[in-house]
Short mmCIF file of C-alpha atoms in Angstrom, two decimals:
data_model
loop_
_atom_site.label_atom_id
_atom_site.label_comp_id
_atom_site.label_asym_id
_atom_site.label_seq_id
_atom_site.Cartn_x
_atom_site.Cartn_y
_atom_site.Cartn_z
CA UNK A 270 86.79 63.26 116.96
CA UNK A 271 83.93 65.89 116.28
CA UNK A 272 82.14 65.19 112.75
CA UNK A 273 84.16 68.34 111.87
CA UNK A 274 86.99 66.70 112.00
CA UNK A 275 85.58 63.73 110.70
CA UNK A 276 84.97 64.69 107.77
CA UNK A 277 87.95 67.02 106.67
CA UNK A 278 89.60 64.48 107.55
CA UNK A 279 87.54 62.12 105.57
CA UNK A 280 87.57 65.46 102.37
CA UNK A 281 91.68 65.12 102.50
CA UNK A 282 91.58 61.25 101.62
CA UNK A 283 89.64 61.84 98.78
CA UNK A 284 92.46 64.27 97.44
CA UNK A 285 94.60 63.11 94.95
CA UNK A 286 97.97 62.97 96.54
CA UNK A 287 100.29 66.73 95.77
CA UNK A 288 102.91 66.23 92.80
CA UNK A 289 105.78 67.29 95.19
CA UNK A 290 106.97 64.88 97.95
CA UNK A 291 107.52 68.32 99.99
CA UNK A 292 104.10 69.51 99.95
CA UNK A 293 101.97 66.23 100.24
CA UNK A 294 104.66 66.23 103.87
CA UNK A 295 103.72 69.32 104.78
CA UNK A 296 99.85 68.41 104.27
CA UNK A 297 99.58 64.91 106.20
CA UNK A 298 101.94 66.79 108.97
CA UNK A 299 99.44 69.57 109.28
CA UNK A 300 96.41 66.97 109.06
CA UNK A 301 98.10 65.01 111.93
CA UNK A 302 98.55 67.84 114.22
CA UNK A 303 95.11 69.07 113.43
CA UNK A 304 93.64 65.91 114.60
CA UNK A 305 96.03 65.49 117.30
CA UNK A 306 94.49 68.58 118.97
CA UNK A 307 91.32 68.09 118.18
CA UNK A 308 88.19 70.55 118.13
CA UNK A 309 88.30 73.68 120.01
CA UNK A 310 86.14 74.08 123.43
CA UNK A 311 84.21 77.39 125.05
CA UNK A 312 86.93 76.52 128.03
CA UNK A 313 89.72 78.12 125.64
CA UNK A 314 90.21 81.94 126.29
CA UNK A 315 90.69 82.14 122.46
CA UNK A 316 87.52 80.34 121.61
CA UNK A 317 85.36 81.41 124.71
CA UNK A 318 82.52 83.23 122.65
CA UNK A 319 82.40 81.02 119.78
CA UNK A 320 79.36 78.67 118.96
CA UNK A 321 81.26 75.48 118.97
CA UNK A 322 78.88 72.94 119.67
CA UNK A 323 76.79 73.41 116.94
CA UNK A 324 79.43 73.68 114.49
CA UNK A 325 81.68 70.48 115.69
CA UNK A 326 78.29 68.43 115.32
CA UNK A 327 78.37 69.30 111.55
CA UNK A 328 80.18 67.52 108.74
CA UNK A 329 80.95 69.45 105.30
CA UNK A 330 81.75 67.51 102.26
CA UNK A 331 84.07 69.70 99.08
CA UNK A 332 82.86 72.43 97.53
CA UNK A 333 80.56 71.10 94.31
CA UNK A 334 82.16 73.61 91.05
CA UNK A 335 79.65 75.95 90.85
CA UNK A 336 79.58 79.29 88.49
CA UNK A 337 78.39 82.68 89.71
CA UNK A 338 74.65 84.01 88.57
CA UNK A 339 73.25 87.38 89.15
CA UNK A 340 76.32 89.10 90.73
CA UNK A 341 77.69 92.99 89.59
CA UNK A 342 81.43 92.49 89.15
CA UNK A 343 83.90 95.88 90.63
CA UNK A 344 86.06 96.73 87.20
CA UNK A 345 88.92 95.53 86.19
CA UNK A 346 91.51 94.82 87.72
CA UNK A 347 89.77 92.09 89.40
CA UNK A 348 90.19 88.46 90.26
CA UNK A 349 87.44 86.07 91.22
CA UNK A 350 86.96 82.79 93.03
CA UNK A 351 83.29 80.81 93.56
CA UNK A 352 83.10 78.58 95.89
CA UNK A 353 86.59 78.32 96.74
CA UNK A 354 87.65 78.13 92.68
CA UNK A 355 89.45 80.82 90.70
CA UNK A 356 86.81 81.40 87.51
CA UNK A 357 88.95 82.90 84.79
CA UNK A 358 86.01 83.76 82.55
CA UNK A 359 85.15 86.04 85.47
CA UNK A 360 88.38 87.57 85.78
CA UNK A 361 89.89 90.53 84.08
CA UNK A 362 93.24 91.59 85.26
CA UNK A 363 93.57 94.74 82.27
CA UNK A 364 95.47 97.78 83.79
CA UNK A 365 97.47 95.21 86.36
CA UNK A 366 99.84 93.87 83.94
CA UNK A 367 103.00 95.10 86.29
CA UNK A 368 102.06 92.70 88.83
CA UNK A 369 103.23 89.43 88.99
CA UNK A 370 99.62 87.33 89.32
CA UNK A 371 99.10 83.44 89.91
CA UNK A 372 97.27 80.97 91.79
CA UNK A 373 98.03 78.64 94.13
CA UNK A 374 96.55 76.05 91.79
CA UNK A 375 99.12 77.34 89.08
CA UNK A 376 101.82 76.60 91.32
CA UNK A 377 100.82 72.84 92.78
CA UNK A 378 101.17 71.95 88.79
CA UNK A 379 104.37 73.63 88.53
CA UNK A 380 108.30 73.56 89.91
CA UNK A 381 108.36 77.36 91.77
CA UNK A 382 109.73 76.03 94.89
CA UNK A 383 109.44 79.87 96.20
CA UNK A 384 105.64 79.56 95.16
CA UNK A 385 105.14 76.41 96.67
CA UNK A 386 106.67 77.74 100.19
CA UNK A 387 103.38 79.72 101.03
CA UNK A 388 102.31 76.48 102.51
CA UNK A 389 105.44 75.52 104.29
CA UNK A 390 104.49 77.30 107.34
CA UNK A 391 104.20 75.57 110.58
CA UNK A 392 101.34 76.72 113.16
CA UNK A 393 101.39 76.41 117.15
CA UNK A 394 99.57 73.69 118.96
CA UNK A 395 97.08 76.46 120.12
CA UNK A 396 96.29 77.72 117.08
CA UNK A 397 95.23 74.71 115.76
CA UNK A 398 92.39 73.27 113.93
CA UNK A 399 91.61 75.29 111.67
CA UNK A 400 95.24 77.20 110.36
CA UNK A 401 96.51 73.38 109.92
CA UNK A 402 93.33 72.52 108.19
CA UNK A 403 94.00 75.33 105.64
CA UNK A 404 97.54 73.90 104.63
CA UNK A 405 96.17 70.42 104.59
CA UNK A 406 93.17 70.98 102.11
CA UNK A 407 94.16 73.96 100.68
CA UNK A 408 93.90 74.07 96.51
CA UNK A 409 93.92 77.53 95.32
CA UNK A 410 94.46 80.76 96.04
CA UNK A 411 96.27 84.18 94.99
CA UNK A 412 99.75 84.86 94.63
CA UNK A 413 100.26 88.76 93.84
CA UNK A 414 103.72 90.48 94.15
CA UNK A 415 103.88 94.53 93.47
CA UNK A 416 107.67 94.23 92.09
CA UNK A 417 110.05 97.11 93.88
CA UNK A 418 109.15 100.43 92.53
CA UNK A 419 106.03 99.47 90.85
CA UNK A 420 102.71 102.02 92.01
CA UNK A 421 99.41 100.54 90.54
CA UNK A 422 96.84 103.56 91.07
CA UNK A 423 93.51 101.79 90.27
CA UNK A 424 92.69 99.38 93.05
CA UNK A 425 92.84 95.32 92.99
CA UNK A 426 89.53 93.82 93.10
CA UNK A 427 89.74 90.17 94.68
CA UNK A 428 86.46 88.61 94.62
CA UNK A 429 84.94 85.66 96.83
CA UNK A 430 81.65 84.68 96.03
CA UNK A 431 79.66 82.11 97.88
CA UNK A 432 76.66 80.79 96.05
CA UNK A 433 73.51 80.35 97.38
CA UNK A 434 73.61 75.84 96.69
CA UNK A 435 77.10 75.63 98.30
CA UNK A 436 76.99 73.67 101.56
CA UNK A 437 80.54 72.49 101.19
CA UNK A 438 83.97 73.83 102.38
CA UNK A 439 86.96 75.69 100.82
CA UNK A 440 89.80 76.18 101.25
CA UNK A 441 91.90 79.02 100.49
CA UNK A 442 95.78 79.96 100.24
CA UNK A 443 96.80 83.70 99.74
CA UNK A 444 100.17 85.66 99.30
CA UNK A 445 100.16 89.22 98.78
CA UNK A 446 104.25 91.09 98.90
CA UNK A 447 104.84 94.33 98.10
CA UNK A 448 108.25 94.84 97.33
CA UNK A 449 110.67 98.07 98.29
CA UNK A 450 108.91 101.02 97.25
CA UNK A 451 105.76 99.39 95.38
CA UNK A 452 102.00 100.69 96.18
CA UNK A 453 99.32 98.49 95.56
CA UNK A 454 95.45 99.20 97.05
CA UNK A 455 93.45 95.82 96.88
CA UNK A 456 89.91 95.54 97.66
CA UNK A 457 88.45 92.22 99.15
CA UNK A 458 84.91 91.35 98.53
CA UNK A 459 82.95 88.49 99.59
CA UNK A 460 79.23 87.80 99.43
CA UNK A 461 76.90 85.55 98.38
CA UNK A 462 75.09 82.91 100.63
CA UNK A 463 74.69 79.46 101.19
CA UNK A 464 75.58 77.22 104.43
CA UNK A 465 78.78 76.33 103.57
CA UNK A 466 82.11 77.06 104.80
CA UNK A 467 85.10 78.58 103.83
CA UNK A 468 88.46 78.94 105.56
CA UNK A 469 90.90 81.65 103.89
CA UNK A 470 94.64 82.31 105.17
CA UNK A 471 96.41 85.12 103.64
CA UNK A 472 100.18 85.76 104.24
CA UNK A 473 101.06 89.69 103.72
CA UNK A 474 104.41 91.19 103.56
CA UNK A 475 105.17 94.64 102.87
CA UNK A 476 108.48 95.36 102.50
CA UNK A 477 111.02 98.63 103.16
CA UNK A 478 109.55 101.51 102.43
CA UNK A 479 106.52 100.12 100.34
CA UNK A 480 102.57 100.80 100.94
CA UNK A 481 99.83 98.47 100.80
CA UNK A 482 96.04 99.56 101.52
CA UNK A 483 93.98 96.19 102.31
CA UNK A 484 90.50 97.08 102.19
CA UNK A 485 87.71 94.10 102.91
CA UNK A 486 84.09 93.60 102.76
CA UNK A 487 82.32 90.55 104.17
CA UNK A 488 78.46 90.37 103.57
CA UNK A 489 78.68 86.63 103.19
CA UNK A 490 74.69 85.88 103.79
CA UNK A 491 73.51 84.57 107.02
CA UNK A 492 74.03 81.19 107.27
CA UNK A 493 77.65 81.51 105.66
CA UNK A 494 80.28 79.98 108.81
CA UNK A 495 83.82 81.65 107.81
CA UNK A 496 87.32 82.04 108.83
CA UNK A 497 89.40 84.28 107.91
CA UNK A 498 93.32 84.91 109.19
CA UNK A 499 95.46 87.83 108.12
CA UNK A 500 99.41 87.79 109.27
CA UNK A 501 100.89 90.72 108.13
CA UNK A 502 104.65 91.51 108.11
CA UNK A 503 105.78 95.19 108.04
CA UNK A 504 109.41 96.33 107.07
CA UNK A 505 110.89 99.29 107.98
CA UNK A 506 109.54 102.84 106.58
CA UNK A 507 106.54 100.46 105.45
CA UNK A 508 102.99 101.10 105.76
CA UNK A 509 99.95 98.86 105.88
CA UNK A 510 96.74 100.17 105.84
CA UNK A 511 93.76 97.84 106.49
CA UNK A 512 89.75 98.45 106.97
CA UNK A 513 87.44 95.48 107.69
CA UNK A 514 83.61 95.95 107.11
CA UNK A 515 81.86 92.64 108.91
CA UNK A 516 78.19 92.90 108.31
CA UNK A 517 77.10 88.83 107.57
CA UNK A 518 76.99 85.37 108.54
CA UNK A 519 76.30 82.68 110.60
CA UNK A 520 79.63 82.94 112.26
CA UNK A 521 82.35 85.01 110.93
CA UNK A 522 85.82 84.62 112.40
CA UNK A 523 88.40 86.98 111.44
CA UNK A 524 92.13 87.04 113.11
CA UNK A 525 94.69 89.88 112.29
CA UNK A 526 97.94 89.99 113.17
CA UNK A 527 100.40 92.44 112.13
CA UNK A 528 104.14 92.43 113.34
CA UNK A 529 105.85 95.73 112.83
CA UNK A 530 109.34 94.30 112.45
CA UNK A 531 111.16 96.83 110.78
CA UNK A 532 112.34 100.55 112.10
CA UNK A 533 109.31 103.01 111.30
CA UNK A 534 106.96 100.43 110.28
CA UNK A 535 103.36 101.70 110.63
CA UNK A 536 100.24 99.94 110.71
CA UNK A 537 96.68 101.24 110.44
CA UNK A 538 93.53 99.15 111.19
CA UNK A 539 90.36 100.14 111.17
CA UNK A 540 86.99 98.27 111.49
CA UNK A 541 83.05 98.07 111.37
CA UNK A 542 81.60 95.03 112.89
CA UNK A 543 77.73 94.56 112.55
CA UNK A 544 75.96 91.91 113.31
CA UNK A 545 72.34 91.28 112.73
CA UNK A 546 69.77 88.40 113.42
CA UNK A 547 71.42 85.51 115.32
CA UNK A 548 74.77 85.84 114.01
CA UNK A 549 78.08 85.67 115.50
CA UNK A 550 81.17 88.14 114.52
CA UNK A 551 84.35 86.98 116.12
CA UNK A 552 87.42 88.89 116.33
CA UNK A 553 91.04 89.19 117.30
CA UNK A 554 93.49 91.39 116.93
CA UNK A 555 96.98 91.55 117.60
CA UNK A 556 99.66 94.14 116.88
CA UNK A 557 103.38 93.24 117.74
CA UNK A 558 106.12 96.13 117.66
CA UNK A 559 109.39 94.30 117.26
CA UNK A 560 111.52 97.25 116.65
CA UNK A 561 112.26 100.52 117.14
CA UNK A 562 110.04 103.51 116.87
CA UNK A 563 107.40 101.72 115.05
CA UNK A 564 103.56 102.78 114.96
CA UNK A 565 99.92 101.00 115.20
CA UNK A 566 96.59 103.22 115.54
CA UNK A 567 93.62 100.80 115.77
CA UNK A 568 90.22 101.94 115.44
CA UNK A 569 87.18 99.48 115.98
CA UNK A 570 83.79 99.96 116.01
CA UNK A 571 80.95 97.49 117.03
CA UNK A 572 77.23 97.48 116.22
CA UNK A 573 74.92 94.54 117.28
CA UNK A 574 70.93 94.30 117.23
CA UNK A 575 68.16 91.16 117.16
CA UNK A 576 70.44 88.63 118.88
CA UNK A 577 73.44 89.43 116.82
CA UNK A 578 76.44 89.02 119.18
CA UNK A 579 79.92 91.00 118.38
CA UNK A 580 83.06 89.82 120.17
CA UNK A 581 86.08 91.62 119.75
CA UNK A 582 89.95 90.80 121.56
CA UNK A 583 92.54 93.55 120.66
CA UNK A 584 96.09 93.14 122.06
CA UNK A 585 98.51 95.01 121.36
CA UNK A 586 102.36 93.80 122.54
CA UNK A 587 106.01 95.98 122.61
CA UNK A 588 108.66 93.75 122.73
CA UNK A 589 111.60 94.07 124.56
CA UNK A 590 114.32 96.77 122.20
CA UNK A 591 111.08 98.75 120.14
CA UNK A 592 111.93 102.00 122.44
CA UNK A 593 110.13 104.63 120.47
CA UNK A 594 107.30 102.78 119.32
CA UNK A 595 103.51 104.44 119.43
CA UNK A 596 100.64 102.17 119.76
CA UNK A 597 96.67 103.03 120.33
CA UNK A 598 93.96 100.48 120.25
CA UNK A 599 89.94 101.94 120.40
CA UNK A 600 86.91 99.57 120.52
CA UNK A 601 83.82 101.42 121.17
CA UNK A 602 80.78 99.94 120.82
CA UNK A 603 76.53 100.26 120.49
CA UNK A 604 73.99 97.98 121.27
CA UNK A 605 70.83 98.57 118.97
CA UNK A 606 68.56 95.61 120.66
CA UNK A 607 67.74 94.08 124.31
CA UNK A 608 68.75 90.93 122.76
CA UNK A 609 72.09 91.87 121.32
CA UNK A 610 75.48 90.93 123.18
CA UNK A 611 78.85 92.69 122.65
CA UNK A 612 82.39 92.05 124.66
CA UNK A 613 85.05 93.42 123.82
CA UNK A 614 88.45 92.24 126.00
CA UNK A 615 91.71 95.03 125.09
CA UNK A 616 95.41 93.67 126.52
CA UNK A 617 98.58 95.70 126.22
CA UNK A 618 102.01 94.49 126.79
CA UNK A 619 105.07 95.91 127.46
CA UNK A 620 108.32 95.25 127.83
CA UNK A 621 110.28 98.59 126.56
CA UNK A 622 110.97 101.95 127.63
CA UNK A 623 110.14 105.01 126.52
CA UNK A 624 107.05 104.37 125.01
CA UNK A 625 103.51 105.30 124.52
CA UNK A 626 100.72 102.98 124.18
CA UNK A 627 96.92 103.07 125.31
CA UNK A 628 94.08 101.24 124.75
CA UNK A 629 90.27 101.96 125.79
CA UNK A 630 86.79 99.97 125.13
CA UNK A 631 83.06 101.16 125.66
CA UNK A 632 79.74 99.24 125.33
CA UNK A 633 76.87 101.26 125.14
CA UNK A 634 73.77 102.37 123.81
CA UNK A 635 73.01 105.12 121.74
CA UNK A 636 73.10 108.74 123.82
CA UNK A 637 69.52 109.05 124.21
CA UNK A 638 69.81 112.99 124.68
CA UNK A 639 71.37 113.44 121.18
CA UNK A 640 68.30 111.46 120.11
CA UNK A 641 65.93 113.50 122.17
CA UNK A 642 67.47 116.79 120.43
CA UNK A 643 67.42 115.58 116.46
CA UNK A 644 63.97 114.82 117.53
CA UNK A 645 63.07 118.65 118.79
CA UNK A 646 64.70 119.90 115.27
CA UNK A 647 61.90 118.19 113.40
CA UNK A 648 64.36 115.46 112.48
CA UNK A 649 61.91 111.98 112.11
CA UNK A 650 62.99 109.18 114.39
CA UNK A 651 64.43 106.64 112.17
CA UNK A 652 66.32 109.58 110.09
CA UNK A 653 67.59 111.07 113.10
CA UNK A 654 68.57 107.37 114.77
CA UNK A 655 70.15 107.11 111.12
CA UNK A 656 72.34 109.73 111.45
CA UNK A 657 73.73 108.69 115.32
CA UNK A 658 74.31 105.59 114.23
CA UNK A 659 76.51 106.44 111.06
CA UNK A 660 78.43 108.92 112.83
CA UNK A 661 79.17 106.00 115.28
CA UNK A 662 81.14 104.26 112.80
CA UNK A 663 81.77 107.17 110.49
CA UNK A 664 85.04 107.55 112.28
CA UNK A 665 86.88 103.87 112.25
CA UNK A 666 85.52 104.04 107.92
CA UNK A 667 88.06 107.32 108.15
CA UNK A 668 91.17 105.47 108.58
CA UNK A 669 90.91 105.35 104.65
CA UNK A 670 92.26 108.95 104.14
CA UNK A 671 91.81 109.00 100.21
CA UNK A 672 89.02 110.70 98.93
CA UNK A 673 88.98 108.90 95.38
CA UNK A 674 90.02 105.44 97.64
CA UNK A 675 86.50 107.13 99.57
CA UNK A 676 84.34 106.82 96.48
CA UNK A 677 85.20 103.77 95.12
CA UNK A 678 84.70 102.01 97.94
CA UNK A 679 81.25 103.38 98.71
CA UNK A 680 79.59 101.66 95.65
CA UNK A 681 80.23 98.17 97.06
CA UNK A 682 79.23 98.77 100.57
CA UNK A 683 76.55 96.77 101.92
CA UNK A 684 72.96 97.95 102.01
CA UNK A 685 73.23 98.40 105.73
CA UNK A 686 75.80 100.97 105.94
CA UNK A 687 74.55 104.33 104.57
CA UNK A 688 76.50 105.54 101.65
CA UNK A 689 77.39 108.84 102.41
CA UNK A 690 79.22 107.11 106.18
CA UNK A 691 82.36 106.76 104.56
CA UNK A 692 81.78 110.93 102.58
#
């Protein structure tokens, strides 16, 4: 095995064994099979871009408990986790008191069979390690249900900080449902530093005719290694909206996959990739319409300079019965340095009728004429290289149609991204 392996492997025998028979099954099984398929290889379409080597040559002992220092908290509502550990002190869920609110932690030392399900779920050979890993060392996490009717207008505020010591691993189990006509806006924030790693698997499901706006912001520090997986599930007359900001990290692996699987379900995606120095942002996306006149508009944008390298895989796929059903996938993309590398790889599908779906992809460089003509208006060069760059990725920030939504979000943007982008 890899010393990756190795030593997760090594982490989960050091775990005191899960109070429920069901659970501690459902970890060794996922252990096994994670170990049965061993570490990933550049040979993989999936994993073709990723910087393997270096990572499978690297072992990570636990996360040491650590408490945050210097950091500006969003208001309340807001939940927070350091290093991989929710820190109540930190925490202040005032003005969220209709939601139902645990951790996963909460639930291992308790008898909710319906909490205890999140990690139930079994994972295909091909997507192994690291989903399997998650179930196998996973500890905490959030467990948040909007009950049916229920419309919380201030947003969520779920907090991940990674401290600047950590050179550990965490592990992290999340469930977010939004029940028949809830709202809920939540607003994921990581940053910090360190070299550690963290692994995070969120399960979403929005049910009939309820709205959730998922909002995240990763400026994790550059030697942060991270992977993240979203599977969304969206009922009919649902709508999830979702806006990923990537702007940090060693290597930053995100997967998103959203199945429309009820009539009228829409899903909205929008992101900002940038990636600086020598790090790696690796994404996929995948949209599945399983029913009838359902809806996905996917807006990507990718920035790279130094020897940052963005990768980005968008498929969408219409199954066989979702006549109807509107799907659009863009991924455009600039190159700020001679050093930087970009691909970007769309698929699309089909197999109904009467449908519409397209998908498009650009790599490029900033249009030098635009440049040339701030420049003649008296516009200085790195104002007027400013302002082609933000309108770049003004557009894919605009999927987030609220104005007050707008605003908020602004004041925890990373440095990099101008404030007045997302105006």
């Amino acid at each position: 095995m890899s010393a990756f392996l190795d030593s997760q492997s090594a982490l989960f025998a050091t775990r005191t064994p899960a109070r429920h028979r069901q659970v501690q099954a459902w970890r060794e099984a996922a252990l096994a099979q994670a170990l049965r398929v061993g570490f990933p290889h550049n040979k993989l379409e999936r994993w073709k871009y990723a910087p393997l080597r270096a990572l499978a040559g690297k072992a990570f002992a636990g996360s040491a408990p650590a408490r945050a220092q210097d950091i500006t908290l969003p208001p309340a509502p807001r939940l927070v986790f350091v290093d991989g550990r929710h820190d109540a002190g930190l925490s202040d869920i005032n003005g969220a008191e209709a939601l139902h609110i645990g951790t996963l932690a909460e639930a291992l030392a308790g008898d909710d069979a319906r909490a205890l399900a999140v990690l139930g779920r079994e994972f295909p050979e091909a997507e192994a390690p690291f989903a399997p890993l998650n179930t196998a060392l996973a500890e905490d996490g959030l467990l948040i249900e909007a009950p049916e009717g229920v419309v919380l207008d201030a947003p969520l505020h779920l907090v991940f900080v990674h401290s600047e010591s950590n050179t550990g691993s965490s592990y992290l189990r999340h469930k977010i449902e939004c029940r028949e006509h809830s709202r809920l806006t939540v607003i994921e924030h990581h940053h910090g530093g360190g070299s550690g790693l963290s692994n995070d698997l969120w399960h979403v499901h929005v049910k009939p005719n309820a709205q959730l706006r998922h909002l995240r912001v990763q400026n994790a520090g550059n030697a942060h290694t991270a992977f993240s997986r979203c599977d969304a599930v969206i009922a009919g007359d649902a709508e999830y909206t979702r806006l990923d900001i990537d702007t940090g990290g060693h290597y930053q692996r995100l997967e998103l996959n959203l199945a429309l699987q009820g009539r009228n379900a829409l899903a909205r995606s929008g992101g900002v990739l940038w990636a600086e120095g020598s790090g790696t942002l690796d994404t996929r996306l995948s949209a599945r319409h399983q029913a009838p006149d359902t809806a996905c508009e996917l807006l990507w944008r990718g920035l790279a300079e130094d020897k940052g390298k963005v990768h980005f895989y968008g498929g969408i796929t219409i199954d066989a019965g979702a006549d109807g059903s509107n799907a659009a996938l863009s991924n455009k993309n600039l190159l700020l340095g001679s050093k930087a590398q970009i691909t970007t790889q769309p698929a699309l599908e089909i197999h109904a009728d009467e449908v519409k779906a397209a998908h498009g992809a650009t790599v490029g460089q900033l249009d030098a004429t635009a440049l040339f003509y701030l420049r003649t208006r008296g516009v200085p060069e790195a104002e007027a290289l400013a302002l082609l760059t933000r309108a770049f990725y003004a557009e894919a920030l605009a999927i987030i149609d609220n104005d007050a939504l707008r605003e908020t979000l602004k004041t925890f943007l990373p440095a990099r991204l101008v404030q007045d982008g997302v105006a």
